[in-house]
PDB file of C-alpha atoms in Angstrom:
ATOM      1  CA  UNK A   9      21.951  30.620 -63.270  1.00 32.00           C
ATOM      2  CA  UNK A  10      22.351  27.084 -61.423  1.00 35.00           C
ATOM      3  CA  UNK A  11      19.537  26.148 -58.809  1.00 43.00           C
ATOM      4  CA  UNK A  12      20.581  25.450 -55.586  1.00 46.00           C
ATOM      5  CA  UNK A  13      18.235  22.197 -55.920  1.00 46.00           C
ATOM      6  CA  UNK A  14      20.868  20.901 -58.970  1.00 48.00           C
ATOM      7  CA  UNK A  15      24.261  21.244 -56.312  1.00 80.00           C
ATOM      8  CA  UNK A  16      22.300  18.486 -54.023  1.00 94.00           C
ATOM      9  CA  UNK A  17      23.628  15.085 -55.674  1.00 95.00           C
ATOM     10  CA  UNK A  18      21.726  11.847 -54.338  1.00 97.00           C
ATOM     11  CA  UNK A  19      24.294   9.026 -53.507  1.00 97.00           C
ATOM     12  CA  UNK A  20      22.688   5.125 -53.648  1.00 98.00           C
ATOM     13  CA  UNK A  21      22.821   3.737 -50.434  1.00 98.00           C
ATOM     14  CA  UNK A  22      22.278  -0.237 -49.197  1.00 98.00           C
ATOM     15  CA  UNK A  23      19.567   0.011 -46.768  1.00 98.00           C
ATOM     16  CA  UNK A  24      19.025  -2.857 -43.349  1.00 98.00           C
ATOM     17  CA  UNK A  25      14.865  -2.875 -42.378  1.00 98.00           C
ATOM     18  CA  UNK A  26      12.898  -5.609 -40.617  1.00 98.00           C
ATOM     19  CA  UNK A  27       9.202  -5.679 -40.651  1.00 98.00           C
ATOM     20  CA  UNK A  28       7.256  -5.307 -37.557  1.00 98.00           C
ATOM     21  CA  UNK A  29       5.130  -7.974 -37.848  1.00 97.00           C
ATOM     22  CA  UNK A  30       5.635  -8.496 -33.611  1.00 97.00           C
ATOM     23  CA  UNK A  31       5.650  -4.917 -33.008  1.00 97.00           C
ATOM     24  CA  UNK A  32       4.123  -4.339 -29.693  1.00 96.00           C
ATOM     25  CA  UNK A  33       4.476  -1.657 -26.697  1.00 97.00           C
ATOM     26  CA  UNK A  34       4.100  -3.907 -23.881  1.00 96.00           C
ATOM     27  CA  UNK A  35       6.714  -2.344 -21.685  1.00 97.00           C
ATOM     28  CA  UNK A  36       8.335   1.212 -21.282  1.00 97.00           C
ATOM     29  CA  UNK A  37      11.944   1.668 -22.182  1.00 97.00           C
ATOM     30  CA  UNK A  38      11.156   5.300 -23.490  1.00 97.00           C
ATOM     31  CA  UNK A  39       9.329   8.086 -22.460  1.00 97.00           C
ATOM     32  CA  UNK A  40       7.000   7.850 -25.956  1.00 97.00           C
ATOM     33  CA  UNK A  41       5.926   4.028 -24.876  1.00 97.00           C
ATOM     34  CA  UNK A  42       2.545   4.101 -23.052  1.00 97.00           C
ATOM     35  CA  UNK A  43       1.594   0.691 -22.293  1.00 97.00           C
ATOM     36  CA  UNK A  44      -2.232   1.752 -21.883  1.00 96.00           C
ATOM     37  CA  UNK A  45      -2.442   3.328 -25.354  1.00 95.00           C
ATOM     38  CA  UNK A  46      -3.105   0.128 -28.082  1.00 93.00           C
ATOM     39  CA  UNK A  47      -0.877  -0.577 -31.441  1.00 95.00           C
ATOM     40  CA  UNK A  48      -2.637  -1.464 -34.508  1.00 97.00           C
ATOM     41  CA  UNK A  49      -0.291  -4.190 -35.496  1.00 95.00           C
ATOM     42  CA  UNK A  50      -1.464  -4.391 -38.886  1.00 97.00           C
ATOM     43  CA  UNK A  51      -1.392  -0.373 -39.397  1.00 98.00           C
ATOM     44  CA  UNK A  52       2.200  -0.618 -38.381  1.00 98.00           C
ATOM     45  CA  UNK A  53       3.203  -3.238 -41.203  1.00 98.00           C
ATOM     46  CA  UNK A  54       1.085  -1.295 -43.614  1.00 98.00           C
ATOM     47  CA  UNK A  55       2.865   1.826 -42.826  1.00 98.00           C
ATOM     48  CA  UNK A  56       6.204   0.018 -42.693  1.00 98.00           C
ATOM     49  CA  UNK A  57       5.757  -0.944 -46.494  1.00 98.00           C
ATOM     50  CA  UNK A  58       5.515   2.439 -47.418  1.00 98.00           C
ATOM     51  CA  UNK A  59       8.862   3.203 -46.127  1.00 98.00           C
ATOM     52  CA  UNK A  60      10.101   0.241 -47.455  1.00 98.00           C
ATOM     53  CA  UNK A  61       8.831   1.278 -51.030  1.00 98.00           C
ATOM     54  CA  UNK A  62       9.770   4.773 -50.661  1.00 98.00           C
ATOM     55  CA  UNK A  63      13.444   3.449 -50.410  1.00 98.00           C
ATOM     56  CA  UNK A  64      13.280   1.103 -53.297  1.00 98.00           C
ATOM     57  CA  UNK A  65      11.485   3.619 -55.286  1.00 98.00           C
ATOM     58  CA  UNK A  66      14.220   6.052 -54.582  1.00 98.00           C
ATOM     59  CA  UNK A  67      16.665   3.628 -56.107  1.00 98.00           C
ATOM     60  CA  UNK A  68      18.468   2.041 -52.588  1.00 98.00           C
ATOM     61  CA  UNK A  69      19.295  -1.158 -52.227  1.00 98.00           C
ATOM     62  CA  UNK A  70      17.005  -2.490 -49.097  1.00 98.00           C
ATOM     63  CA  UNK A  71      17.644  -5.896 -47.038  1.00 98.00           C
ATOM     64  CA  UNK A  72      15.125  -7.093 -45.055  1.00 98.00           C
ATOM     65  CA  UNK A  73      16.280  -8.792 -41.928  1.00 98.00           C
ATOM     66  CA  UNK A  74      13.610 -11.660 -40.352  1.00 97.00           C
ATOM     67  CA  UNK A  75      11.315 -10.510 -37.614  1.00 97.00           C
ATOM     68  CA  UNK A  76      12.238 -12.978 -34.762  1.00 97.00           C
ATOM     69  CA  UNK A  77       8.934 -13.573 -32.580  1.00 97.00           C
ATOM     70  CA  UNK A  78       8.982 -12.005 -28.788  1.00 96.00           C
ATOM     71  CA  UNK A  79      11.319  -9.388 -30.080  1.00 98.00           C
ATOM     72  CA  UNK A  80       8.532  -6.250 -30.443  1.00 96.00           C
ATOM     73  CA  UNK A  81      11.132  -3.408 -30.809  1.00 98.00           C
ATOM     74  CA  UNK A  82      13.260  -5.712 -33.696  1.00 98.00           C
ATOM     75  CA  UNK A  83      11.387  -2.886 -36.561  1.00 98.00           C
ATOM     76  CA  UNK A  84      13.920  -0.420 -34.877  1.00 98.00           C
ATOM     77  CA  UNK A  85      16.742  -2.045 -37.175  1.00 98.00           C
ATOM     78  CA  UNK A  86      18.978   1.030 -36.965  1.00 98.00           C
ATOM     79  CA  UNK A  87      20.174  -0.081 -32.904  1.00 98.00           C
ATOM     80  CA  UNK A  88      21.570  -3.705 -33.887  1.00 98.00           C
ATOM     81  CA  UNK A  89      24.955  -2.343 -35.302  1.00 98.00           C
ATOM     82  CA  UNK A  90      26.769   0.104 -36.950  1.00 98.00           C
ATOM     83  CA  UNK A  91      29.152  -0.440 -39.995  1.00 98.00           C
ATOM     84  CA  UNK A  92      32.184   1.643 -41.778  1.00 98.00           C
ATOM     85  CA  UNK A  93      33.589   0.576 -44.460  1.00 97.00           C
ATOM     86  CA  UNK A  94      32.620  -3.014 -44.513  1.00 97.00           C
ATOM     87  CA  UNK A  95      33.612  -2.941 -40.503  1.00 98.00           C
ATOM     88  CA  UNK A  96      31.073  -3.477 -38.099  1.00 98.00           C
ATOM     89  CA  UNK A  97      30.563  -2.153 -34.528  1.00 98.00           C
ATOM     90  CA  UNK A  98      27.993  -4.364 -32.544  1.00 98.00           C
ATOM     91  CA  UNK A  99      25.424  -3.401 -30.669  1.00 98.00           C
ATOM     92  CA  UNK A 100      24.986  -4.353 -26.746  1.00 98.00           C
ATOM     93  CA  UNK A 101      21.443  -3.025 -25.828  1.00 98.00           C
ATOM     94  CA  UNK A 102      20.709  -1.496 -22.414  1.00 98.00           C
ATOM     95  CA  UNK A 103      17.710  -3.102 -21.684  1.00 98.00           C
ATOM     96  CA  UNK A 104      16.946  -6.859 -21.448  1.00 98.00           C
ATOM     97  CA  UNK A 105      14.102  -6.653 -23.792  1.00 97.00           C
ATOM     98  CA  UNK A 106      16.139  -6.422 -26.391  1.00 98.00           C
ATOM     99  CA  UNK A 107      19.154  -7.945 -25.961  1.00 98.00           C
ATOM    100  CA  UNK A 108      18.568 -11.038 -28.253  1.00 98.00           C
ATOM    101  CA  UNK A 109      18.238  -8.688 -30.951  1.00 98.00           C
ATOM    102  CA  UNK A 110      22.092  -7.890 -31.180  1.00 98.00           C
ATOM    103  CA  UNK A 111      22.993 -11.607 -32.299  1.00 98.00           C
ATOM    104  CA  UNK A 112      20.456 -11.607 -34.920  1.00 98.00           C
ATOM    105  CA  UNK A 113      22.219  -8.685 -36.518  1.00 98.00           C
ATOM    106  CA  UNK A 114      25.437 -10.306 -35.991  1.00 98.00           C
ATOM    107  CA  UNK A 115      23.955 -12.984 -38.030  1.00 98.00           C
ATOM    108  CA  UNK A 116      23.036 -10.816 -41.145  1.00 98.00           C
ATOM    109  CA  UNK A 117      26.257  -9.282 -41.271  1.00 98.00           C
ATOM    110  CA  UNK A 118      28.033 -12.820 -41.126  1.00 98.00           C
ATOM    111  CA  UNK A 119      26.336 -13.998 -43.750  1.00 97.00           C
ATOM    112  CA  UNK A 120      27.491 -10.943 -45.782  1.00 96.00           C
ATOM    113  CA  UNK A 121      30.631 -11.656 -45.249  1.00 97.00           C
ATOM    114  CA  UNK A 122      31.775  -8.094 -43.141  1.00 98.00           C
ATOM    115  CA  UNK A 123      34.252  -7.931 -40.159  1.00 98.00           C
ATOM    116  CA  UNK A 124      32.249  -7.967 -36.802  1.00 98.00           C
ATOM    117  CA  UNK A 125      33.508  -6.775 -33.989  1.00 98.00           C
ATOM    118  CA  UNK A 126      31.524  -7.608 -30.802  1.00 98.00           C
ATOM    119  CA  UNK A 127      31.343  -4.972 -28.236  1.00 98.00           C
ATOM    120  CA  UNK A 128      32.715  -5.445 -24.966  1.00 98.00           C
ATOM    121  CA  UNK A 129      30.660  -1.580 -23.947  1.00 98.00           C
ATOM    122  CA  UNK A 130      26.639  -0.624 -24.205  1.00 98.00           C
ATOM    123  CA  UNK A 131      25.617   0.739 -27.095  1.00 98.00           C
ATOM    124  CA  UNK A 132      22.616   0.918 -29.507  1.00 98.00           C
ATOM    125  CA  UNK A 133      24.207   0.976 -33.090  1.00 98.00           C
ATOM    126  CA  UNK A 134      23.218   3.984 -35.452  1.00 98.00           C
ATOM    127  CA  UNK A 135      20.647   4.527 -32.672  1.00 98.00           C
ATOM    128  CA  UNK A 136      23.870   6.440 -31.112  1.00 98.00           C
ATOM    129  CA  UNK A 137      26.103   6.654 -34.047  1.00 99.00           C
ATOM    130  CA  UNK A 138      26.277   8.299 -37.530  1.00 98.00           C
ATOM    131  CA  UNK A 139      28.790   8.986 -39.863  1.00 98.00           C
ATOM    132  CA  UNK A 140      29.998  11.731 -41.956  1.00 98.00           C
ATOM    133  CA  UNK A 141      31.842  10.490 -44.934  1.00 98.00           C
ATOM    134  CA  UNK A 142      33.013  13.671 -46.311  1.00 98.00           C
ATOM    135  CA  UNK A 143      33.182  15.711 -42.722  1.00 98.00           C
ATOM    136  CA  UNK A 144      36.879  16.162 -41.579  1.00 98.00           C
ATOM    137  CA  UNK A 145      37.664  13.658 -43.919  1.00 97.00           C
ATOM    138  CA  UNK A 146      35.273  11.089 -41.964  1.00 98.00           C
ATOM    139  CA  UNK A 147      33.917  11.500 -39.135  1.00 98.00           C
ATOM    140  CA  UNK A 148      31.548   9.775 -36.528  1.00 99.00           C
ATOM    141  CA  UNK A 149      29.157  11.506 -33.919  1.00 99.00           C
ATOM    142  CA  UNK A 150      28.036   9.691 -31.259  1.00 99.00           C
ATOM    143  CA  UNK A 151      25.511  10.430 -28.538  1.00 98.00           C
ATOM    144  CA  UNK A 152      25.149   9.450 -24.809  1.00 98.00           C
ATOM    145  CA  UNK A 153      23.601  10.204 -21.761  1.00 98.00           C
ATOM    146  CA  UNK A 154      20.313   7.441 -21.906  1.00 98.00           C
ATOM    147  CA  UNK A 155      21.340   4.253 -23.899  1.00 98.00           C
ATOM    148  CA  UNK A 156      24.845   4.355 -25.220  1.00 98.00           C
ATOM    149  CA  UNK A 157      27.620   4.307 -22.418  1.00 98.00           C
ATOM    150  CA  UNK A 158      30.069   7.175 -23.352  1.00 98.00           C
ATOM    151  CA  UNK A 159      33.416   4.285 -23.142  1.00 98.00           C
ATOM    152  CA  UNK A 160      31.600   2.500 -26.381  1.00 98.00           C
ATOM    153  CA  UNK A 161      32.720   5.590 -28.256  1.00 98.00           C
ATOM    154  CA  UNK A 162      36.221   4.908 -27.478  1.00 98.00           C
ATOM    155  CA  UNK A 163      36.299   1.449 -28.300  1.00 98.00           C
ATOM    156  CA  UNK A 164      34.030   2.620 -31.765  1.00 98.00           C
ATOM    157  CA  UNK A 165      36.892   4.571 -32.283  1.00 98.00           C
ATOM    158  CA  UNK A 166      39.306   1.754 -32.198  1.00 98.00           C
ATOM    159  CA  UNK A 167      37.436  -0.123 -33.903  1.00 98.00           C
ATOM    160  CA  UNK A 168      36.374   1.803 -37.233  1.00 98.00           C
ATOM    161  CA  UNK A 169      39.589   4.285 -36.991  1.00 98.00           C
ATOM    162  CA  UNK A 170      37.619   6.976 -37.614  1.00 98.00           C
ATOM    163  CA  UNK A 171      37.252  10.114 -35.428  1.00 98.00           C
ATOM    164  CA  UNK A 172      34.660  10.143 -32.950  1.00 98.00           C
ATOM    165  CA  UNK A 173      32.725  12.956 -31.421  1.00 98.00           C
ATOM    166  CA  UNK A 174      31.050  12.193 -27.979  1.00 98.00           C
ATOM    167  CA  UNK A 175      27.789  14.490 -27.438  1.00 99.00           C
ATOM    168  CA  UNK A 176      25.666  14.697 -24.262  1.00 99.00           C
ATOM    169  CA  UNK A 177      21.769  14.069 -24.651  1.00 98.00           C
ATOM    170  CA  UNK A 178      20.406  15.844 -21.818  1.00 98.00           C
ATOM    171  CA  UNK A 179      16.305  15.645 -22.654  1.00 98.00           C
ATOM    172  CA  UNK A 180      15.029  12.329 -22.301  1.00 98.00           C
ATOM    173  CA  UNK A 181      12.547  12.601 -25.228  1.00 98.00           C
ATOM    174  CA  UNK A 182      15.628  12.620 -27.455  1.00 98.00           C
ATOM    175  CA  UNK A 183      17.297   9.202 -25.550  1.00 98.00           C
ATOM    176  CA  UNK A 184      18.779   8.622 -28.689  1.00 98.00           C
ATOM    177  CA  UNK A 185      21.105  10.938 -31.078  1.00 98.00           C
ATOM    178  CA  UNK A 186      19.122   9.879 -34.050  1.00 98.00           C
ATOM    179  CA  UNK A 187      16.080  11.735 -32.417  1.00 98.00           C
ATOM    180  CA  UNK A 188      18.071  14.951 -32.370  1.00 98.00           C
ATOM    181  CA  UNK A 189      20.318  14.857 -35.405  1.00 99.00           C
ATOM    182  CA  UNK A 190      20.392  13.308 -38.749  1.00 98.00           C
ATOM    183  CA  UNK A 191      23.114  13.687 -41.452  1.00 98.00           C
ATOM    184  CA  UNK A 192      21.534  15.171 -44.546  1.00 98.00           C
ATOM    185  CA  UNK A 193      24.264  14.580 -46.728  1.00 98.00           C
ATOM    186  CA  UNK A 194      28.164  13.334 -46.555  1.00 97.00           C
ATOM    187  CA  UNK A 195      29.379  16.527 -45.242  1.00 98.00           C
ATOM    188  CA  UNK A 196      26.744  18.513 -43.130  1.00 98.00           C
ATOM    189  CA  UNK A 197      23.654  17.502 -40.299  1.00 98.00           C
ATOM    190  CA  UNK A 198      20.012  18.790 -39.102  1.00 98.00           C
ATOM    191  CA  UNK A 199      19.877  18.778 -35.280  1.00 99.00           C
ATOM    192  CA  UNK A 200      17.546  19.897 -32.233  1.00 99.00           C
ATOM    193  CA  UNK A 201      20.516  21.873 -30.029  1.00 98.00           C
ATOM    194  CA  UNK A 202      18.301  21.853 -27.032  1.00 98.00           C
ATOM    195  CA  UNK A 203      18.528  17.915 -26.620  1.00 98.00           C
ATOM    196  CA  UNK A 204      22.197  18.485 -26.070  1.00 99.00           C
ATOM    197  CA  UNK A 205      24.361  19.610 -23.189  1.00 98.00           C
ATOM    198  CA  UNK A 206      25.335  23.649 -23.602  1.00 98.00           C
ATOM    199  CA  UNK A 207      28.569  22.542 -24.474  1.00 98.00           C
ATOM    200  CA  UNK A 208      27.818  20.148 -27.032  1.00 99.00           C
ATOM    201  CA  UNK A 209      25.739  22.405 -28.581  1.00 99.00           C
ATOM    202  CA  UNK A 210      29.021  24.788 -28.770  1.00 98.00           C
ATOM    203  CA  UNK A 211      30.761  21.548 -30.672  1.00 98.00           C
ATOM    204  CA  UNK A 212      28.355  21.388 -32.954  1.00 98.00           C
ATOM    205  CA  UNK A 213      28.368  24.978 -33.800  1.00 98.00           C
ATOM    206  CA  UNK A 214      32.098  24.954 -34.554  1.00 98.00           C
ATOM    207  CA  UNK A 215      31.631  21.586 -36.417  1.00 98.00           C
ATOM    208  CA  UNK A 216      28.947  22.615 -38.643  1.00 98.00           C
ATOM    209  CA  UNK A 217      28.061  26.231 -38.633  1.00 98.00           C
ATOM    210  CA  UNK A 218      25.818  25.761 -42.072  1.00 97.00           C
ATOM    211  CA  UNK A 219      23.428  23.182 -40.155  1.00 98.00           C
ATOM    212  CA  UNK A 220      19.659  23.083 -40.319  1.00 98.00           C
ATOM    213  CA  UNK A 221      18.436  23.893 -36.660  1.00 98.00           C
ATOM    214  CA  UNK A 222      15.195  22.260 -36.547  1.00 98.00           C
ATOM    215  CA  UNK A 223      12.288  23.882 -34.079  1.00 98.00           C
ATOM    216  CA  UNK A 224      10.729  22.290 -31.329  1.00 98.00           C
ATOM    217  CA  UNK A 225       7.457  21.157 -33.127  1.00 98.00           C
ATOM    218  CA  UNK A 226       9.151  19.512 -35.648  1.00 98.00           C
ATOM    219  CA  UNK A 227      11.569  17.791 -33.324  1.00 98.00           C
ATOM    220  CA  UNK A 228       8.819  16.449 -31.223  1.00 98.00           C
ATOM    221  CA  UNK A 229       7.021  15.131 -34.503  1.00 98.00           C
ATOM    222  CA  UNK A 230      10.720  13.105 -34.684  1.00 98.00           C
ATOM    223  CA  UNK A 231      11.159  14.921 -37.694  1.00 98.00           C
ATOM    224  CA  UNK A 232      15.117  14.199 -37.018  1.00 98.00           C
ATOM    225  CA  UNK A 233      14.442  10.783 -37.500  1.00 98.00           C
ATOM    226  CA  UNK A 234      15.220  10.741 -41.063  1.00 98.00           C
ATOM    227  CA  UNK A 235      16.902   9.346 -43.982  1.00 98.00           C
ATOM    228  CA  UNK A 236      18.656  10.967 -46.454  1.00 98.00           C
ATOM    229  CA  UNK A 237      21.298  10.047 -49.943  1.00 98.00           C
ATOM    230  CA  UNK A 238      22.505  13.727 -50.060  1.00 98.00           C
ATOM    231  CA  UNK A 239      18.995  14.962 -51.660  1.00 98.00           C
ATOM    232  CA  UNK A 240      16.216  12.726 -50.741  1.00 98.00           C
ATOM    233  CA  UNK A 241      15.353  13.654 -47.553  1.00 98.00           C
ATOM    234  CA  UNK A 242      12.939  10.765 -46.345  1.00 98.00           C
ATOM    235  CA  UNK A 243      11.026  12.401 -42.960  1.00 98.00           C
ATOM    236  CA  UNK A 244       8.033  12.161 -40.707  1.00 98.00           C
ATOM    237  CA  UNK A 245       4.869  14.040 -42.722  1.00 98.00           C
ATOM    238  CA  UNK A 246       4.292  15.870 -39.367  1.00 98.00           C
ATOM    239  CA  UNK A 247       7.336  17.881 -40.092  1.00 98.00           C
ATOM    240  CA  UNK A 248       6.252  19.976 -42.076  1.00 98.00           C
ATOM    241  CA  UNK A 249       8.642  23.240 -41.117  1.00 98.00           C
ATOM    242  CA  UNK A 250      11.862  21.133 -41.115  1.00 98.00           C
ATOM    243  CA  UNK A 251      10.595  19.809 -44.733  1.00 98.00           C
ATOM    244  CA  UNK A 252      10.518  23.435 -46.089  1.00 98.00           C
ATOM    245  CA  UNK A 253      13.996  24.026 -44.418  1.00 98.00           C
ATOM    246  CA  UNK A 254      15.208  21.578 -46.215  1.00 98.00           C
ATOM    247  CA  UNK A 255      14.107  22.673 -49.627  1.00 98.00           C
ATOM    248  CA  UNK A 256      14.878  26.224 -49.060  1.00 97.00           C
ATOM    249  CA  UNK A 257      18.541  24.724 -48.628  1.00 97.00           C
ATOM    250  CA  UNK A 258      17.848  22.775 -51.948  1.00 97.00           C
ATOM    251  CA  UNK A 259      17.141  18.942 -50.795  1.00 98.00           C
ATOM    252  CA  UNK A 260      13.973  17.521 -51.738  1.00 98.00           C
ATOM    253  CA  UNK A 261      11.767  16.425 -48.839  1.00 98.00           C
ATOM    254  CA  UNK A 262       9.354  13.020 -49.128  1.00 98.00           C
ATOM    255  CA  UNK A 263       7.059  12.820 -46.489  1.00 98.00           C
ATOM    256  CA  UNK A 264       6.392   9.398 -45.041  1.00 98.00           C
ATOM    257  CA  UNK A 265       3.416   8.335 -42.118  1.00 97.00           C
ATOM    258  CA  UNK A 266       4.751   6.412 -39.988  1.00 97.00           C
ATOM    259  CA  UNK A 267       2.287   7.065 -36.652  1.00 95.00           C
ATOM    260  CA  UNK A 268       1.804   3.629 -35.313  1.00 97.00           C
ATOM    261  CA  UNK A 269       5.237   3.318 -34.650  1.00 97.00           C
ATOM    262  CA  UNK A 270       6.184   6.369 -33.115  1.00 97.00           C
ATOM    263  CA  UNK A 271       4.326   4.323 -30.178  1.00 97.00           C
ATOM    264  CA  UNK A 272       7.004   2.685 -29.867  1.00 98.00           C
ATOM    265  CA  UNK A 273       9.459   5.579 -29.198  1.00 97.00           C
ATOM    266  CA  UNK A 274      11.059   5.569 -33.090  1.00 97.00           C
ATOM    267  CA  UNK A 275      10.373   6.737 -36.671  1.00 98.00           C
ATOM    268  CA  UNK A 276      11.975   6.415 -39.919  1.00 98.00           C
ATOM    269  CA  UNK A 277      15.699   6.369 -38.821  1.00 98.00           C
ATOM    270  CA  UNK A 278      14.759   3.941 -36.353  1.00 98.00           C
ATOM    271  CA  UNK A 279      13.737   1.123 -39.068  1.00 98.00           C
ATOM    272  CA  UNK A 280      16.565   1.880 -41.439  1.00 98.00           C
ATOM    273  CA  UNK A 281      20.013   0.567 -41.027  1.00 98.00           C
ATOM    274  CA  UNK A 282      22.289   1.782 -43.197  1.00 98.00           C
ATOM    275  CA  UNK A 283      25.172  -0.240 -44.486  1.00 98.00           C
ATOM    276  CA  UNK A 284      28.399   0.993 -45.426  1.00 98.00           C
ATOM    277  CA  UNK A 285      30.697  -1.863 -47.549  1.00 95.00           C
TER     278      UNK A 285
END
């Protein structure tokens, strides 16, 4: 008899992190950033190479984009773009505190040689976007309601030609879809339905009835905030119920730390950015 374990086939992905060597919560953008509560700067980085050698260990390609200096929330690499097939949807940030960041991105994926298109509507990159290679024969989710204007899915559409799915965040502990949902593999997702509007939560029913529903403890451990090549299922160690879920439906769960940042509002999906020639 075949294991359910042997069906899950991991798929090497190209990976977009940037240390945070500035990381600091000096201001509140989210409601997980407490300006009172201290970040151990160096406990951060520490905890950041982890991740970083989880990734490479796992076989990914990883890129390491600069840390620019006055930029504290730059580790969150995953809101400075989002990319399709070697296309690449900008990101225009919300707040002012991290507007500079978008350019720097820009940057990287100039130098690589992809098609940029600047966005003319707010948007945080994969922090509002994933994709779905093998879904309805490709298909992007997007999430709004806290940093990602619901027009930029639109012009996302336009831009990658690929089907986009708008969904309503409606609790402001999950401001960002990738604190709700992840994609665990090309075709299917893990999500939190209660940080979406009732009838969002009815689209993603339809859309994927055989999805992991994750409970609240491990959603407010950011246990969404993952990373995944289709087996691998890189997650917060705090989440430990979602990580049995996940091997009961035959993906293999590595736990990661990543504490100091969650001061920051993020987690693992936050610091990766995954590229998609």
């Amino acid at each position: 008899m075949v294991s359910v374990t042997q069906h899950r086939m991991p798929r090497k992905r190209t990976y977009l992190i940037c240390p945070p060597e500035h990381f600091a919560v000096e201001y509140a953008i989210n409601p997980w950033m407490d300006t009172a509560t201290p970040v151990d700067t160096e406990l951060a980085l520490k905890q950041w190479t982890g991740l970083r050698e989880t990734l490479l260990s796992l076989g990914h390609e990883v890129h390491v984009l600069p840390p620019e200096p006055g930029l504290r929330d730059m580790v969150f690499a995953a809101n400075g773009a989002f990319s399709v097939d070697g296309t690449v949807y900008g990101a225009r940030f919300k707040h002012p505190q991290r507007t500079a960041e978008a350019a720097l991105h820009r940057e990287f994926y100039d130098r690589l040689g992809w098609r940029y298109v600047a966005p003319s509507e707010t948007n945080e990159g994969e922090g509002d976007f994933t994709y779905l290679p093998e879904a309805y024969g490709g298909l992007v989710l997007a999430g709004y309601g806290y940093r990602t204007d619901p027009a930029a899915h639109a012009e996302a559409q336009e831009v990658l030609a690929r089907p986009v799915v708008s969904l309503h965040l409606t609790d402001p502990r999950f401001y960002h879809l990738d604190t709700a949902l992840a994609s665990i593999d090309d075709s299917n997702i893990a999500y939190f339905p209660t940080a979406f509007s009732s009838a969002s939560q009815t689209v993603l029913r339809q859309l994927f009835p055989d999805a992991i529903v994750a409970a609240d403890a491990d959603a407010l451990a950011f246990g969404l905030n993952l990373v995944s090549d289709g087996r691998n299922v890189v997650l917060p160690a705090e989440a430990t119920g979602l990580a049995e879920q996940l091997a009961a439906a035959g993906y293999r769960p590595v736990p990661v730390e990543l504490a100091e940042l969650k001061k920051g509002g993020g987690s693992i999906k936050c610091c990766v950015a995954e590229l998609r020639p």
